[in-house]
Short mmCIF file of C-alpha atoms in Angstrom, two decimals:
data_model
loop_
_atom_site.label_atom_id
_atom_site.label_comp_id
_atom_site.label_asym_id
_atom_site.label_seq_id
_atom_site.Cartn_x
_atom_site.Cartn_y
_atom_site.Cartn_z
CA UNK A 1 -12.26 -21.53 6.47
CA UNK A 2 -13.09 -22.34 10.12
CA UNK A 3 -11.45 -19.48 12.53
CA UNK A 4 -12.02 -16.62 10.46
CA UNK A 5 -14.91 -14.44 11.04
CA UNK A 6 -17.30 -13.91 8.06
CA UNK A 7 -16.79 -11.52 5.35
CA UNK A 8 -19.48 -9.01 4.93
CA UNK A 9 -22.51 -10.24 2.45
CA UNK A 10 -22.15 -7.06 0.61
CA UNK A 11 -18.40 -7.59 -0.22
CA UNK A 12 -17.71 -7.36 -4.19
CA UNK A 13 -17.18 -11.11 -5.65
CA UNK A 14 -13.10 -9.64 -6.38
CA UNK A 15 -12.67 -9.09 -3.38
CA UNK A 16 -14.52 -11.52 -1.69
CA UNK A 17 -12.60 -14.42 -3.52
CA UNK A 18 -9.09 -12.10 -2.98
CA UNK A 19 -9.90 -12.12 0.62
CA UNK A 20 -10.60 -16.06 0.36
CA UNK A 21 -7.06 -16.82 -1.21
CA UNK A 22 -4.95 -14.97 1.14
CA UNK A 23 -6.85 -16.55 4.36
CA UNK A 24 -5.33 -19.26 2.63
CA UNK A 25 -2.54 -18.36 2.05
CA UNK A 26 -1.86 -16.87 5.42
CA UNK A 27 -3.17 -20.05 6.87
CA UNK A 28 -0.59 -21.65 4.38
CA UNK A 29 2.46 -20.46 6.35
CA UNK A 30 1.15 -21.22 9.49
CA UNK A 31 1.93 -18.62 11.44
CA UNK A 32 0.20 -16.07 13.84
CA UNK A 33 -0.94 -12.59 13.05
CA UNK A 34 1.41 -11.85 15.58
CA UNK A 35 4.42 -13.89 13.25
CA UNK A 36 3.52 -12.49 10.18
CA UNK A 37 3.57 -9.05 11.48
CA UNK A 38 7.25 -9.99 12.89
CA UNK A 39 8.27 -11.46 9.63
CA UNK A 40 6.85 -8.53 7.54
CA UNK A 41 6.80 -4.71 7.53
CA UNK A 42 2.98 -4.83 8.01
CA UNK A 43 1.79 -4.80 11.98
CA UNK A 44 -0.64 -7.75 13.39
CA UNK A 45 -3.30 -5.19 13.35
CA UNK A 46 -2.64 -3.92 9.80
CA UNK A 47 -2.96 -7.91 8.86
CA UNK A 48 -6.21 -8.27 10.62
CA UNK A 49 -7.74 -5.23 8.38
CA UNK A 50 -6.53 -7.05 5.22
CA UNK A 51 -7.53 -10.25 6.12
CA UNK A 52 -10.95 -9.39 7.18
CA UNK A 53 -11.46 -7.26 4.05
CA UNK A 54 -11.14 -3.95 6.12
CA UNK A 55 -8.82 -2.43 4.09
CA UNK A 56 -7.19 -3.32 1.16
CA UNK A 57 -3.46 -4.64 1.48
CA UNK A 58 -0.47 -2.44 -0.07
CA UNK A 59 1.22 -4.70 -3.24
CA UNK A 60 4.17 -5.46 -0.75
CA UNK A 61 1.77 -7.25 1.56
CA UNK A 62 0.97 -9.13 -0.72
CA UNK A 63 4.27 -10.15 -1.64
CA UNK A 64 5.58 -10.49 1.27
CA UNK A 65 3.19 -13.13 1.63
CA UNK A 66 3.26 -14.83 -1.27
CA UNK A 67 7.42 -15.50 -0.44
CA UNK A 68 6.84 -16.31 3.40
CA UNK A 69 3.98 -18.81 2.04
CA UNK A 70 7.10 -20.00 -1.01
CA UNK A 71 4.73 -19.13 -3.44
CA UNK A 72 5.96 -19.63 -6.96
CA UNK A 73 6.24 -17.36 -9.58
CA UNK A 74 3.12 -18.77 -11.89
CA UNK A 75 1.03 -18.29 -8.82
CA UNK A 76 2.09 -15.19 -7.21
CA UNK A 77 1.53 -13.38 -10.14
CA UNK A 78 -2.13 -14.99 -10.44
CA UNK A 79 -3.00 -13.30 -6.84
CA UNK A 80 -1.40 -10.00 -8.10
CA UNK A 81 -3.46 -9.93 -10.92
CA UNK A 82 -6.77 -10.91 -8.28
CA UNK A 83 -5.54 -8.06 -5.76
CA UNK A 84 -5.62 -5.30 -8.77
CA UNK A 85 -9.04 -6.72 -9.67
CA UNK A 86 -9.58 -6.62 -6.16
CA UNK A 87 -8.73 -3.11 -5.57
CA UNK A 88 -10.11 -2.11 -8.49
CA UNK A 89 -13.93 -3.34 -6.70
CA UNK A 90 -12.93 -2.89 -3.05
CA UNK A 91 -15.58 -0.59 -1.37
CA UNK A 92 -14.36 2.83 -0.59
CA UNK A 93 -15.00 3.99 3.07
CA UNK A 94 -17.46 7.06 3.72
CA UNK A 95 -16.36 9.98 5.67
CA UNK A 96 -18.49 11.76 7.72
CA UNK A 97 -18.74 14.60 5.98
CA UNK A 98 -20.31 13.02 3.13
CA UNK A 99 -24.05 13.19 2.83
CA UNK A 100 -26.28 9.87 1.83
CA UNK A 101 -25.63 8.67 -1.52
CA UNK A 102 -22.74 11.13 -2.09
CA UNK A 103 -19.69 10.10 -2.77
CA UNK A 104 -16.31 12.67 -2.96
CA UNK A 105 -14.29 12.51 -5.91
CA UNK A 106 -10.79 11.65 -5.34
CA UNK A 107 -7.48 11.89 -7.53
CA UNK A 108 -9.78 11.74 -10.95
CA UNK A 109 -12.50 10.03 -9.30
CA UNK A 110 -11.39 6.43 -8.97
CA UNK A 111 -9.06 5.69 -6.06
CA UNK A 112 -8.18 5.83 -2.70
CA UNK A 113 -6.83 9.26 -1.50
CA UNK A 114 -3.97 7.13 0.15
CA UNK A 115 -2.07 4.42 -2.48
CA UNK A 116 -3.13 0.86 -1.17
CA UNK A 117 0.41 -0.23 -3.07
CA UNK A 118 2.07 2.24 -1.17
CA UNK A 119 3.62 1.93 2.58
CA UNK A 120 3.49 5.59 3.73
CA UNK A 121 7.36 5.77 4.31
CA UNK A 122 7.65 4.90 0.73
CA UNK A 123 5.11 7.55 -0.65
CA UNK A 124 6.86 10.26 -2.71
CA UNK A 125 7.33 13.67 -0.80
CA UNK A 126 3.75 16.24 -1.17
CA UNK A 127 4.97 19.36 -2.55
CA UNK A 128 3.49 22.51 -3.42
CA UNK A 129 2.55 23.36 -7.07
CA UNK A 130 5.45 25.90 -8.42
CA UNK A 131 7.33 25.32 -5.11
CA UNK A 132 10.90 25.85 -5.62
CA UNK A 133 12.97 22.45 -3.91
CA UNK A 134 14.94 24.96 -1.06
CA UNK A 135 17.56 22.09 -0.54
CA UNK A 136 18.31 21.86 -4.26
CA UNK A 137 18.77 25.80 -4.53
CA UNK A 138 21.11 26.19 -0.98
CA UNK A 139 22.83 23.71 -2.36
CA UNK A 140 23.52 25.30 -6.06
CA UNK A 141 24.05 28.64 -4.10
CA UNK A 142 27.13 26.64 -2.07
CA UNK A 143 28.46 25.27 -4.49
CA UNK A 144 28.77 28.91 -6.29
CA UNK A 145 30.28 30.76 -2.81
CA UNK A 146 33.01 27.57 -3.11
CA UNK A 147 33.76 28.16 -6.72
CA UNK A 148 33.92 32.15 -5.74
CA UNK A 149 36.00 31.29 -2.79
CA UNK A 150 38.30 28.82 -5.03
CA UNK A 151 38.33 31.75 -7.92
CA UNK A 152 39.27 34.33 -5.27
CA UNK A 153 41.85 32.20 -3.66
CA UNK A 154 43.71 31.17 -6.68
CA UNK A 155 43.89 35.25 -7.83
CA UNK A 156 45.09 36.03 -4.72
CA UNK A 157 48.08 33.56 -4.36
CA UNK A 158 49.01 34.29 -8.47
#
């Protein structure tokens, strides 16, 4: 795969061979970074991470590429199946607060804190634990004053 740079020797075999099949893939369609960003909700940057086994793509990236390459069914489905393996093995990043060796447990400790199948404007809402929804009870306590307003109303005119 001449104009890609070289994927890290330490990369898991998944992911290595993931990584492999959407160079090709992306080389498939032949467009730019640049293109694919344009033709796809994920930035040319965000397709540089994935491609150069940075960061693992979100599900939709994946996709999306599979259609813009006309992937078929039979074979989009076999590069699902090799991103979840993929994800599965894909090397988490350290922060900097952990020490040598240590690793933080996240979410039941598998995972990224972040969903790689998730875009983050399609992540469900964070709320707190025992948090009442405020929009859900403003609206319930409306829709009482109405029916009080309504009750009142009809008394009124007999």
């Amino acid at each position: 795969m001449s104009g890609w740079q070289a994927l890290p020797d330490d990369l898991p075999p998944e992911v290595r061979h993931f990584v492999e099949q959407l160079r090709r893939l992306k080389d498939r369609t032949g467009l730019s970074l640049v293109a694919l960003g344009a033709r796809t909700a994920y930035s040319k940057s965000s397709w540089h991470r994935y491609l150069n086994a940075g960061q693992p793509p979100p599900r939709q990236a994946v996709a999306a590429l599979c259609r813009i390459a006309g992937l078929d069914g039979t074979d989009a489905e076999r590069l699902t199946v090799r991103w979840e393996l993929a994800v599965q093995a894909w090397p988490r990043p350290a922060s900097a607060t952990e020490s040598a060796g240590e690793r933080r447990e996240v979410s039941g400790g598998e995972g990224y804190e972040d969903d790689p199948t998730l875009p983050w404007w399609d992540e469900p809402p964070r709320r707190k634990p025992g948090g009442i929804n405020r929009l859900l009870l403003a609206a319930v306590l409306l829709l009482a004053l109405l029916l009080a307003v309504g009750i009142a109303g009809a008394v009124a005119s007999g």
